[in-house]
Short mmCIF file of C-alpha atoms in Angstrom, two decimals:
data_model
loop_
_atom_site.label_atom_id
_atom_site.label_comp_id
_atom_site.label_asym_id
_atom_site.label_seq_id
_atom_site.Cartn_x
_atom_site.Cartn_y
_atom_site.Cartn_z
CA UNK H 1 0.00 0.00 0.00
CA UNK H 2 2.78 2.44 0.97
CA UNK H 3 4.81 1.35 -2.04
CA UNK H 4 1.81 1.91 -4.28
CA UNK H 5 1.10 5.38 -2.97
CA UNK H 6 4.71 6.26 -3.69
CA UNK H 7 5.04 4.52 -7.06
CA UNK H 8 1.83 5.79 -8.65
CA UNK H 9 2.78 9.49 -8.65
CA UNK H 10 6.36 8.60 -9.62
CA UNK H 11 5.17 6.68 -12.69
CA UNK H 12 2.88 9.60 -13.55
CA UNK H 13 5.85 11.98 -13.49
CA UNK H 14 7.94 9.65 -15.69
CA UNK H 15 5.08 9.30 -18.19
CA UNK H 16 4.73 13.09 -18.25
CA UNK H 17 8.45 13.55 -18.99
CA UNK H 18 8.40 10.92 -21.73
CA UNK H 19 5.37 12.53 -23.40
CA UNK H 20 7.01 15.93 -23.19
CA UNK H 21 10.24 14.63 -24.74
CA UNK H 22 8.28 12.87 -27.46
CA UNK H 23 6.23 15.97 -28.26
CA UNK H 24 9.34 18.12 -28.72
CA UNK H 25 10.99 15.39 -30.81
CA UNK H 26 7.97 14.79 -33.05
CA UNK H 27 7.35 18.49 -33.66
CA UNK H 28 11.06 19.03 -34.26
CA UNK H 29 11.08 22.13 -32.01
CA UNK H 30 14.44 23.77 -31.40
CA UNK H 31 15.24 24.41 -27.72
CA UNK H 32 14.48 28.16 -28.01
CA UNK H 33 10.92 27.27 -28.83
CA UNK H 34 10.45 24.53 -26.29
CA UNK H 35 13.16 22.84 -24.29
CA UNK H 36 12.84 19.10 -23.72
CA UNK H 37 13.53 17.17 -20.51
CA UNK H 38 16.85 16.01 -21.94
CA UNK H 39 17.94 19.65 -22.13
CA UNK H 40 17.28 20.12 -18.43
CA UNK H 41 20.05 17.80 -17.17
CA UNK H 42 22.87 19.91 -18.64
CA UNK H 43 21.25 23.10 -17.31
CA UNK H 44 21.12 21.68 -13.79
CA UNK H 45 24.68 20.31 -13.86
CA UNK H 46 26.03 23.58 -15.20
CA UNK H 47 24.26 25.85 -12.71
CA UNK H 48 23.65 23.52 -9.77
CA UNK H 49 25.23 25.93 -7.31
CA UNK H 50 23.00 28.78 -8.46
CA UNK H 51 19.96 26.52 -8.23
CA UNK H 52 20.78 25.62 -4.62
CA UNK H 53 21.44 29.19 -3.50
CA UNK H 54 18.54 30.79 -5.34
CA UNK H 55 16.18 27.93 -4.70
CA UNK H 56 16.84 28.40 -1.00
CA UNK H 57 16.21 32.16 -1.29
CA UNK H 58 12.90 31.55 -3.00
CA UNK H 59 11.93 28.85 -0.52
CA UNK H 60 12.61 30.73 2.69
CA UNK H 61 10.91 33.90 1.51
CA UNK H 62 7.88 31.94 0.38
CA UNK H 63 7.68 30.12 3.72
CA UNK H 64 8.01 33.35 5.71
CA UNK H 65 5.32 34.98 3.56
CA UNK H 66 3.13 31.95 4.09
CA UNK H 67 3.63 31.96 7.87
CA UNK H 68 2.71 35.63 7.91
CA UNK H 69 -0.36 34.82 5.82
CA UNK H 70 -1.35 32.14 8.33
CA UNK H 71 -1.04 34.49 11.31
CA UNK H 72 -2.86 37.41 9.68
CA UNK H 73 -5.35 35.17 7.83
CA UNK H 74 -6.30 33.34 11.02
CA UNK H 75 -6.71 36.63 12.85
CA UNK H 76 -8.96 38.07 10.15
CA UNK H 77 -10.82 34.77 9.96
CA UNK H 78 -11.45 34.73 13.71
CA UNK H 79 -12.66 38.33 13.77
CA UNK H 80 -15.01 37.69 10.86
CA UNK H 81 -16.06 34.27 12.11
CA UNK H 82 -17.15 35.47 15.52
CA UNK H 83 -18.63 38.86 14.69
CA UNK H 84 -21.32 39.36 12.10
CA UNK H 85 -20.69 43.07 12.02
CA UNK H 86 -17.00 42.59 11.28
CA UNK H 87 -17.88 40.03 8.61
CA UNK H 88 -20.20 42.49 6.88
CA UNK H 89 -17.60 45.24 7.19
CA UNK H 90 -14.48 43.34 6.12
CA UNK H 91 -15.66 40.95 3.39
CA UNK H 92 -16.07 43.54 0.60
CA UNK H 93 -12.70 45.05 1.47
CA UNK H 94 -10.96 41.69 1.43
CA UNK H 95 -12.63 40.56 -1.77
CA UNK H 96 -11.72 43.83 -3.46
CA UNK H 97 -8.15 43.56 -2.24
CA UNK H 98 -7.93 40.00 -3.48
CA UNK H 99 -9.38 40.90 -6.87
CA UNK H 100 -6.58 43.37 -7.61
CA UNK H 101 -4.04 41.49 -9.77
CA UNK H 102 -0.90 41.17 -7.70
CA UNK H 103 1.26 41.69 -10.80
CA UNK H 104 0.11 45.30 -10.71
CA UNK H 105 0.91 45.62 -7.02
CA UNK H 106 4.47 44.36 -7.47
CA UNK H 107 5.87 47.56 -9.02
CA UNK H 108 4.05 49.68 -6.45
CA UNK H 109 5.52 47.70 -3.57
CA UNK H 110 8.94 47.65 -5.24
CA UNK H 111 8.88 51.44 -5.44
CA UNK H 112 7.40 51.95 -2.02
CA UNK H 113 10.04 49.90 -0.21
CA UNK H 114 12.84 50.39 -2.66
CA UNK H 115 15.92 48.32 -1.86
CA UNK H 116 14.21 46.14 0.75
CA UNK H 117 14.18 43.08 -1.48
CA UNK H 118 13.55 40.39 1.08
CA UNK H 119 10.79 42.41 2.69
CA UNK H 120 9.14 43.16 -0.66
CA UNK H 121 9.16 39.55 -1.73
CA UNK H 122 7.79 38.27 1.56
CA UNK H 123 5.13 40.99 1.45
CA UNK H 124 3.84 39.95 -2.00
CA UNK H 125 3.90 36.26 -1.07
CA UNK H 126 1.88 37.14 2.01
CA UNK H 127 -0.61 39.39 0.19
CA UNK H 128 -1.39 36.84 -2.46
CA UNK H 129 -1.89 33.91 -0.07
CA UNK H 130 -3.67 35.15 3.04
CA UNK H 131 -7.13 35.51 1.51
CA UNK H 132 -8.12 31.83 1.23
CA UNK H 133 -6.94 31.27 4.80
CA UNK H 134 -9.01 34.15 6.19
CA UNK H 135 -12.10 33.03 4.28
CA UNK H 136 -11.82 29.38 5.31
CA UNK H 137 -11.36 30.20 8.99
CA UNK H 138 -14.25 32.67 9.02
CA UNK H 139 -16.58 30.23 7.26
CA UNK H 140 -15.49 27.39 9.53
CA UNK H 141 -16.21 29.44 12.64
CA UNK H 142 -19.43 31.08 11.51
CA UNK H 143 -20.99 27.80 10.36
CA UNK H 144 -20.36 26.02 13.66
CA UNK H 145 -23.70 24.42 14.54
CA UNK H 146 -25.21 26.07 17.63
CA UNK H 147 -25.58 22.68 19.34
CA UNK H 148 -21.77 22.34 19.49
CA UNK H 149 -21.61 25.64 21.33
CA UNK H 150 -24.58 24.76 23.56
CA UNK H 151 -23.08 21.47 24.69
CA UNK H 152 -20.22 23.33 26.36
CA UNK H 153 -22.01 26.58 27.13
CA UNK H 154 -24.71 24.78 29.10
CA UNK H 155 -21.93 23.55 31.39
CA UNK H 156 -20.72 27.09 31.96
CA UNK H 157 -17.70 26.96 29.63
CA UNK H 158 -16.15 30.27 28.60
CA UNK H 159 -15.89 31.49 25.00
CA UNK H 160 -12.16 30.78 25.08
CA UNK H 161 -12.72 27.19 26.18
CA UNK H 162 -15.30 26.72 23.42
CA UNK H 163 -12.82 28.10 20.89
CA UNK H 164 -9.96 25.80 21.92
CA UNK H 165 -12.01 22.67 22.51
CA UNK H 166 -14.45 22.87 19.62
CA UNK H 167 -14.27 25.80 17.19
CA UNK H 168 -10.55 25.55 16.45
CA UNK H 169 -10.25 21.79 15.93
CA UNK H 170 -13.46 21.74 13.94
CA UNK H 171 -12.09 24.39 11.57
CA UNK H 172 -8.76 22.62 10.98
CA UNK H 173 -9.81 20.58 7.90
CA UNK H 174 -11.02 23.75 6.14
CA UNK H 175 -7.87 25.53 7.24
CA UNK H 176 -5.59 22.88 5.73
CA UNK H 177 -7.61 22.86 2.53
CA UNK H 178 -7.03 26.60 2.25
CA UNK H 179 -3.37 26.23 3.17
CA UNK H 180 -2.81 23.89 0.20
CA UNK H 181 -4.15 26.60 -2.10
CA UNK H 182 -2.14 29.25 -0.27
CA UNK H 183 1.15 27.33 -0.70
CA UNK H 184 1.03 27.47 -4.48
CA UNK H 185 -0.22 31.06 -4.43
CA UNK H 186 2.68 32.11 -2.20
CA UNK H 187 5.18 30.72 -4.74
CA UNK H 188 3.52 32.75 -7.45
CA UNK H 189 3.82 35.85 -5.28
CA UNK H 190 7.50 35.30 -4.50
CA UNK H 191 8.36 34.77 -8.15
CA UNK H 192 6.37 37.74 -9.39
CA UNK H 193 8.55 39.92 -7.22
CA UNK H 194 11.77 38.11 -8.05
CA UNK H 195 11.17 38.38 -11.80
CA UNK H 196 10.00 41.97 -11.87
CA UNK H 197 12.21 43.60 -9.27
CA UNK H 198 15.85 43.83 -10.40
CA UNK H 199 17.66 42.53 -7.34
CA UNK H 200 19.08 39.30 -8.73
CA UNK H 201 17.89 36.92 -6.04
CA UNK H 202 15.77 33.81 -6.06
CA UNK H 203 14.71 31.44 -8.80
CA UNK H 204 12.70 34.24 -10.40
CA UNK H 205 15.90 36.20 -10.94
CA UNK H 206 17.56 33.10 -12.35
CA UNK H 207 14.66 32.79 -14.78
CA UNK H 208 15.11 36.43 -15.73
CA UNK H 209 18.82 36.00 -16.38
CA UNK H 210 18.05 32.94 -18.53
CA UNK H 211 15.76 35.17 -20.54
CA UNK H 212 18.38 37.91 -20.90
CA UNK H 213 20.99 35.41 -22.07
CA UNK H 214 18.57 33.52 -24.35
CA UNK H 215 19.38 30.39 -22.32
CA UNK H 216 16.05 28.66 -22.86
CA UNK H 217 16.88 25.34 -21.25
CA UNK H 218 17.81 27.31 -18.10
CA UNK H 219 14.39 29.01 -18.08
CA UNK H 220 12.62 25.68 -18.32
CA UNK H 221 14.92 24.23 -15.67
CA UNK H 222 13.87 27.06 -13.34
CA UNK H 223 10.20 26.35 -13.96
CA UNK H 224 10.69 22.68 -13.14
CA UNK H 225 12.67 23.59 -10.01
CA UNK H 226 9.78 25.86 -8.93
CA UNK H 227 7.31 23.07 -9.53
CA UNK H 228 9.50 20.77 -7.45
CA UNK H 229 9.63 23.24 -4.54
CA UNK H 230 5.87 23.70 -4.78
CA UNK H 231 5.32 19.95 -4.57
CA UNK H 232 7.68 19.63 -1.60
CA UNK H 233 5.94 22.39 0.36
CA UNK H 234 2.52 21.01 -0.58
CA UNK H 235 3.40 17.63 0.86
CA UNK H 236 4.76 19.25 4.01
CA UNK H 237 1.26 20.71 4.44
CA UNK H 238 -0.28 17.31 3.71
CA UNK H 239 1.92 15.74 6.39
CA UNK H 240 0.90 18.41 8.91
CA UNK H 241 -2.73 17.87 7.96
CA UNK H 242 -2.41 14.13 8.62
CA UNK H 243 -1.04 14.88 12.08
CA UNK H 244 -3.49 17.60 13.13
CA UNK H 245 -6.63 16.88 11.12
CA UNK H 246 -6.20 13.22 10.16
CA UNK H 247 -9.52 12.48 11.87
CA UNK H 248 -11.38 14.25 9.08
CA UNK H 249 -10.18 11.72 6.51
CA UNK H 250 -12.83 9.09 5.90
CA UNK H 251 -11.80 5.53 5.23
CA UNK H 252 -12.68 4.76 1.62
CA UNK H 253 -15.48 2.26 1.10
CA UNK O 1 -42.84 15.86 46.57
CA UNK O 2 -39.87 18.16 46.10
CA UNK O 3 -40.14 20.11 42.85
CA UNK O 4 -36.83 19.98 41.01
CA UNK O 5 -37.79 21.90 37.90
CA UNK O 6 -40.27 24.70 38.27
CA UNK O 7 -41.24 27.00 35.42
CA UNK O 8 -43.65 29.72 36.46
CA UNK O 9 -45.64 31.88 34.04
CA UNK O 10 -42.85 32.19 31.53
CA UNK O 11 -43.31 34.60 28.68
CA UNK O 12 -40.79 35.05 25.88
CA UNK O 13 -40.73 36.96 22.61
CA UNK O 14 -38.08 36.82 19.91
CA UNK O 15 -37.24 39.99 18.05
CA UNK O 16 -37.12 39.05 14.37
CA UNK O 17 -36.81 41.01 11.15
CA UNK O 18 -40.57 40.74 10.71
CA UNK O 19 -41.27 42.19 14.12
CA UNK O 20 -41.74 40.58 17.52
CA UNK O 21 -42.54 36.85 17.57
CA UNK O 22 -44.02 35.69 20.86
CA UNK O 23 -43.10 32.02 21.44
CA UNK O 24 -44.00 31.35 25.05
CA UNK O 25 -46.93 32.92 26.85
CA UNK O 26 -47.92 31.72 30.27
CA UNK O 27 -45.95 28.51 30.35
CA UNK O 28 -46.02 26.46 33.53
CA UNK O 29 -44.07 23.25 34.00
CA UNK O 30 -43.10 21.52 37.18
CA UNK O 31 -41.24 18.27 37.46
CA UNK O 32 -40.64 16.52 40.82
CA UNK O 33 -37.25 15.10 41.70
CA UNK O 34 -36.68 11.89 39.77
CA UNK O 35 -39.60 12.68 37.50
CA UNK O 36 -39.54 12.49 33.76
CA UNK O 37 -41.67 14.95 31.81
CA UNK O 38 -42.29 14.75 28.09
CA UNK O 39 -43.21 17.93 26.27
CA UNK O 40 -45.21 17.59 23.06
CA UNK O 41 -46.77 20.20 20.86
CA UNK O 42 -47.13 21.40 17.28
CA UNK O 43 -43.99 22.17 15.28
CA UNK O 44 -42.40 25.51 16.01
CA UNK O 45 -44.37 26.06 19.22
CA UNK O 46 -41.32 26.95 21.29
CA UNK O 47 -40.31 23.58 22.69
CA UNK O 48 -36.63 24.13 22.03
CA UNK O 49 -36.85 27.56 23.62
CA UNK O 50 -38.07 25.75 26.72
CA UNK O 51 -34.94 23.56 26.84
CA UNK O 52 -32.69 26.59 26.44
CA UNK O 53 -34.49 28.28 29.33
CA UNK O 54 -34.02 25.32 31.63
CA UNK O 55 -30.37 25.01 30.63
CA UNK O 56 -29.88 28.69 31.45
CA UNK O 57 -28.73 29.40 27.89
CA UNK O 58 -31.23 32.24 27.71
CA UNK O 59 -33.39 34.27 30.05
CA UNK O 60 -37.15 34.62 29.68
CA UNK O 61 -38.64 38.08 29.22
CA UNK O 62 -41.02 37.41 32.08
CA UNK O 63 -41.58 34.66 34.60
CA UNK O 64 -39.19 32.46 36.52
CA UNK O 65 -37.27 29.25 36.03
CA UNK O 66 -36.22 27.41 39.18
CA UNK O 67 -33.96 24.40 39.53
CA UNK O 68 -33.54 22.77 42.93
CA UNK O 69 -35.03 25.76 44.70
CA UNK O 70 -32.61 28.16 43.00
CA UNK O 71 -33.54 30.70 40.38
CA UNK O 72 -31.80 29.98 37.08
CA UNK O 73 -29.74 32.98 35.99
CA UNK O 74 -27.20 31.40 33.66
CA UNK O 75 -25.72 28.06 32.61
CA UNK O 76 -25.03 25.62 35.43
CA UNK O 77 -22.98 22.49 35.49
CA UNK O 78 -25.81 20.43 36.98
CA UNK O 79 -27.49 20.14 33.59
CA UNK O 80 -26.88 17.57 30.88
CA UNK O 81 -28.10 18.02 27.32
CA UNK O 82 -28.62 15.79 24.29
CA UNK O 83 -29.99 16.92 20.95
CA UNK O 84 -31.40 15.36 17.80
CA UNK O 85 -27.96 15.96 16.28
CA UNK O 86 -25.58 13.96 18.50
CA UNK O 87 -22.84 16.63 17.97
CA UNK O 88 -19.98 14.31 18.81
CA UNK O 89 -16.53 15.77 18.21
CA UNK O 90 -15.11 13.91 15.21
CA UNK O 91 -11.51 14.39 16.29
CA UNK O 92 -12.04 12.63 19.60
CA UNK O 93 -12.60 8.96 20.31
CA UNK O 94 -15.96 7.93 21.73
CA UNK O 95 -14.42 7.67 25.20
CA UNK O 96 -12.87 11.15 24.94
CA UNK O 97 -16.20 12.52 23.73
CA UNK O 98 -17.98 11.17 26.78
CA UNK O 99 -15.29 12.56 29.10
CA UNK O 100 -15.63 16.10 27.62
CA UNK O 101 -18.04 17.59 30.23
CA UNK O 102 -15.69 16.49 33.03
CA UNK O 103 -13.03 18.71 31.45
CA UNK O 104 -15.36 21.70 31.93
CA UNK O 105 -17.22 21.22 35.20
CA UNK O 106 -15.37 21.09 38.51
CA UNK O 107 -14.77 17.46 39.42
CA UNK O 108 -12.89 15.54 42.07
CA UNK O 109 -12.22 12.65 39.71
CA UNK O 110 -8.72 12.22 38.32
CA UNK O 111 -8.16 11.36 34.67
CA UNK O 112 -8.29 7.62 35.29
CA UNK O 113 -11.51 7.85 37.30
CA UNK O 114 -13.08 10.07 34.65
CA UNK O 115 -12.36 7.48 31.99
CA UNK O 116 -13.64 4.69 34.21
CA UNK O 117 -16.87 6.58 34.71
CA UNK O 118 -17.18 7.08 30.93
CA UNK O 119 -16.47 3.39 30.30
CA UNK O 120 -19.12 2.42 32.83
CA UNK O 121 -21.74 4.59 31.13
CA UNK O 122 -20.78 3.31 27.69
CA UNK O 123 -21.21 -0.28 28.87
CA UNK O 124 -24.56 0.71 30.37
CA UNK O 125 -25.86 1.75 26.94
CA UNK O 126 -24.29 -1.25 25.22
CA UNK O 127 -21.29 0.47 23.68
CA UNK O 128 -18.52 -1.54 25.32
CA UNK O 129 -15.77 -2.22 22.83
CA UNK O 130 -16.39 1.05 20.99
CA UNK O 131 -14.47 3.31 23.39
CA UNK O 132 -11.58 3.93 21.00
CA UNK O 133 -13.63 4.26 17.81
CA UNK O 134 -14.23 7.59 16.11
CA UNK O 135 -17.81 8.89 15.90
CA UNK O 136 -17.74 8.48 12.10
CA UNK O 137 -17.32 4.72 12.57
CA UNK O 138 -20.58 4.43 14.51
CA UNK O 139 -24.16 4.16 13.32
CA UNK O 140 -26.69 6.90 14.05
CA UNK O 141 -28.22 5.02 16.96
CA UNK O 142 -24.82 4.28 18.49
CA UNK O 143 -23.81 7.92 18.20
CA UNK O 144 -26.98 8.91 19.99
CA UNK O 145 -26.14 6.43 22.76
CA UNK O 146 -22.69 7.99 23.11
CA UNK O 147 -24.27 11.44 23.19
CA UNK O 148 -26.51 10.25 26.03
CA UNK O 149 -23.46 9.06 27.98
CA UNK O 150 -21.84 12.45 27.51
CA UNK O 151 -24.97 14.16 28.84
CA UNK O 152 -24.85 11.95 31.96
CA UNK O 153 -21.14 11.68 32.70
CA UNK O 154 -21.02 14.54 35.20
CA UNK O 155 -24.08 13.15 37.04
CA UNK O 156 -26.34 16.10 36.27
CA UNK O 157 -29.48 16.71 38.32
CA UNK O 158 -31.40 17.53 35.19
CA UNK O 159 -31.22 15.79 31.85
CA UNK O 160 -32.60 17.77 28.93
CA UNK O 161 -33.37 15.74 25.82
CA UNK O 162 -34.33 17.73 22.75
CA UNK O 163 -35.78 15.16 20.34
CA UNK O 164 -32.77 12.89 20.76
CA UNK O 165 -34.36 10.00 18.88
CA UNK O 166 -36.07 12.08 16.19
CA UNK O 167 -33.66 11.20 13.39
CA UNK O 168 -33.50 7.45 14.08
CA UNK O 169 -35.44 4.70 12.36
CA UNK O 170 -38.41 3.24 14.24
CA UNK O 171 -36.73 0.06 15.50
CA UNK O 172 -33.54 1.78 16.61
CA UNK O 173 -35.71 4.31 18.38
CA UNK O 174 -37.53 1.58 20.31
CA UNK O 175 -34.18 0.06 21.29
CA UNK O 176 -33.10 3.41 22.66
CA UNK O 177 -36.34 3.85 24.60
CA UNK O 178 -35.58 0.64 26.45
CA UNK O 179 -31.99 1.73 26.98
CA UNK O 180 -33.32 4.94 28.53
CA UNK O 181 -35.24 2.94 31.13
CA UNK O 182 -32.20 0.81 31.94
CA UNK O 183 -30.04 3.90 32.30
CA UNK O 184 -32.53 5.67 34.53
CA UNK O 185 -32.57 2.69 36.92
CA UNK O 186 -28.79 2.83 37.38
CA UNK O 187 -28.24 6.58 36.99
CA UNK O 188 -31.30 8.38 38.34
CA UNK O 189 -31.99 11.82 36.91
CA UNK O 190 -34.82 14.28 36.55
CA UNK O 191 -35.63 14.56 32.89
CA UNK O 192 -37.34 16.76 30.37
CA UNK O 193 -37.88 15.22 26.98
CA UNK O 194 -38.96 17.22 23.96
CA UNK O 195 -40.54 14.97 21.36
CA UNK O 196 -42.96 14.75 18.46
CA UNK O 197 -43.61 11.09 19.05
CA UNK O 198 -46.65 10.47 21.29
CA UNK O 199 -45.79 6.78 21.81
CA UNK O 200 -42.34 7.82 22.91
CA UNK O 201 -43.81 10.32 25.37
CA UNK O 202 -46.01 7.82 27.18
CA UNK O 203 -43.40 5.07 27.06
CA UNK O 204 -40.64 7.15 28.64
CA UNK O 205 -42.30 9.83 30.74
CA UNK O 206 -44.50 9.83 33.81
CA UNK O 207 -45.99 13.17 32.85
CA UNK O 208 -46.84 14.42 29.36
CA UNK O 209 -47.21 18.17 28.86
CA UNK O 210 -49.06 19.33 25.75
CA UNK O 211 -48.17 22.83 24.64
CA UNK O 212 -50.55 24.97 22.64
CA UNK O 213 -49.60 26.44 19.29
CA UNK O 214 -47.43 29.54 19.23
CA UNK O 215 -47.25 31.41 21.55
CA UNK O 216 -47.10 28.30 23.70
CA UNK O 217 -48.77 27.86 27.06
CA UNK O 218 -49.40 24.70 29.00
CA UNK O 219 -52.55 23.36 27.42
CA UNK O 220 -52.93 19.90 28.86
CA UNK O 221 -51.29 17.62 31.39
CA UNK O 222 -51.42 13.83 31.26
CA UNK O 223 -50.16 11.68 34.10
CA UNK O 224 -48.91 8.34 32.90
CA UNK O 225 -49.70 5.77 35.61
CA UNK O 226 -46.66 4.08 37.10
CA UNK O 227 -46.94 0.42 36.14
CA UNK O 228 -43.46 -0.60 37.21
CA UNK O 229 -40.97 -1.53 34.55
CA UNK O 230 -42.39 -0.75 31.13
CA UNK O 231 -42.03 -2.96 28.11
CA UNK O 232 -42.88 -2.25 24.49
CA UNK O 233 -45.92 -4.52 24.87
CA UNK O 234 -47.38 -1.96 27.27
CA UNK O 235 -47.85 0.32 24.28
CA UNK O 236 -50.43 -2.07 22.85
CA UNK O 237 -52.81 -2.08 25.80
CA UNK O 238 -56.21 -0.42 25.95
CA UNK O 239 -54.97 2.16 28.50
CA UNK O 240 -52.07 3.10 26.26
CA UNK O 241 -54.34 3.50 23.27
CA UNK O 242 -56.68 5.70 25.30
CA UNK O 243 -53.82 7.88 26.44
CA UNK O 244 -52.51 8.19 22.90
CA UNK O 245 -55.96 9.08 21.67
CA UNK O 246 -56.35 11.77 24.31
CA UNK O 247 -52.96 13.24 23.43
CA UNK O 248 -53.72 13.09 19.72
CA UNK O 249 -56.91 15.04 20.34
CA UNK O 250 -55.03 17.64 22.39
CA UNK O 251 -52.47 18.07 19.61
CA UNK O 252 -55.28 18.70 17.16
CA UNK O 253 -56.65 21.38 19.46
CA UNK O 254 -53.17 22.89 19.71
CA UNK O 255 -52.92 22.90 15.94
CA UNK O 256 -56.26 24.64 15.78
CA UNK O 257 -57.88 21.74 13.92
CA UNK O 258 -60.29 20.70 16.66
CA UNK O 259 -62.43 22.59 19.16
CA UNK O 260 -61.42 22.42 22.81
#
């Protein structure tokens, strides 16, 4: 069973790479049109040091942005989940904020905090990823059936006790669902900043330098490296979910 | 006899978007210690409001609610509640679910004793062997049994049951009625049962209170004679049929479909 759950996705990845290679070969595309998986190996071996350093830069800034998004998102979610007034007041603002394309915010932020590259990148990663977290927490809390509250309230439990014993654990599955979305969003945010802002750090900057030097295999190699980081972080979230909200998983059948 | 639950002339009105909605108007209920009262009435007549008043979850606009000679002003740990929805916590095992109230109310029991008490109650309702299962692994009837154990674990004076068997199929429901009698023998409590099922009311309770349509007042009181231990066969006697018929007639009056 464990072997199967590991092998199935691995085979899927191999099939994907083979199809990709075949497509490029059949169409006879040169590597400036579409690099093939066999072009990626040389790119990685040539620039492996850059990939490690810049991959790490991208990763830590994404994770910090994500942690910030969790803290702020949970706070917003709690405020909106417990207070109807705050929900009515904040929802339109949040939705509007979320609807603004972050690509347009990047130059503004880059100008506003000029030179503070790490801060800028973390900020965009945070801004793009906190919305789903806030919404999931607020929905989780506001849809708590009154009976759950009554069970504890009738015994004289305080609001805090009800939050820790019932509201919080009950919201965890929704929270982790949102976090999976937020992880990929945060990577998009980090890279937007890294590509646009000329500070030469992170995988986004590596992508940009590939573009400047017409090194197309390098650009594709960066994309695959980003996908890899995204998958790693996603499965970290899955592992945390198993630990903290594994109870929500139904046995199949 | 000592009156454990005493509801005097309670009046309550909800403020809704469509203006005030009076739900209770001149409600009187009194249940002696160890008694078991069933409350029946038309849908939406304020029965659930009644349970929330007894539990101290809300205050009536007018009138008084007394428990054990004390005026109810807020929630109190001497009350146990079970609802139609068993509201078990999915992330806890059945045993941990039953223990929950002991984590809230002051108790002298240590962790081990708390779990022993929960195990005892679970065995009483026929759930031994299911202590470490998750609620999602249990059937509806079993979940309702666990919910009953949770309502009783802190030995409450008053057990409030708000249609606990309403969502179960007929046979499971009858099983649970019998379980209720067994539990009450071992773990005496004073109970208020909200129900829509007239057979259930006369099988479980010693007093059936019929509420009028909204706003609800006490319309009719039926004393169910104490015939010792009840069995399901008792529901098919002439007396039982007469009682059911009387109650049926009262419900029709409450619904406004028959003259008083």
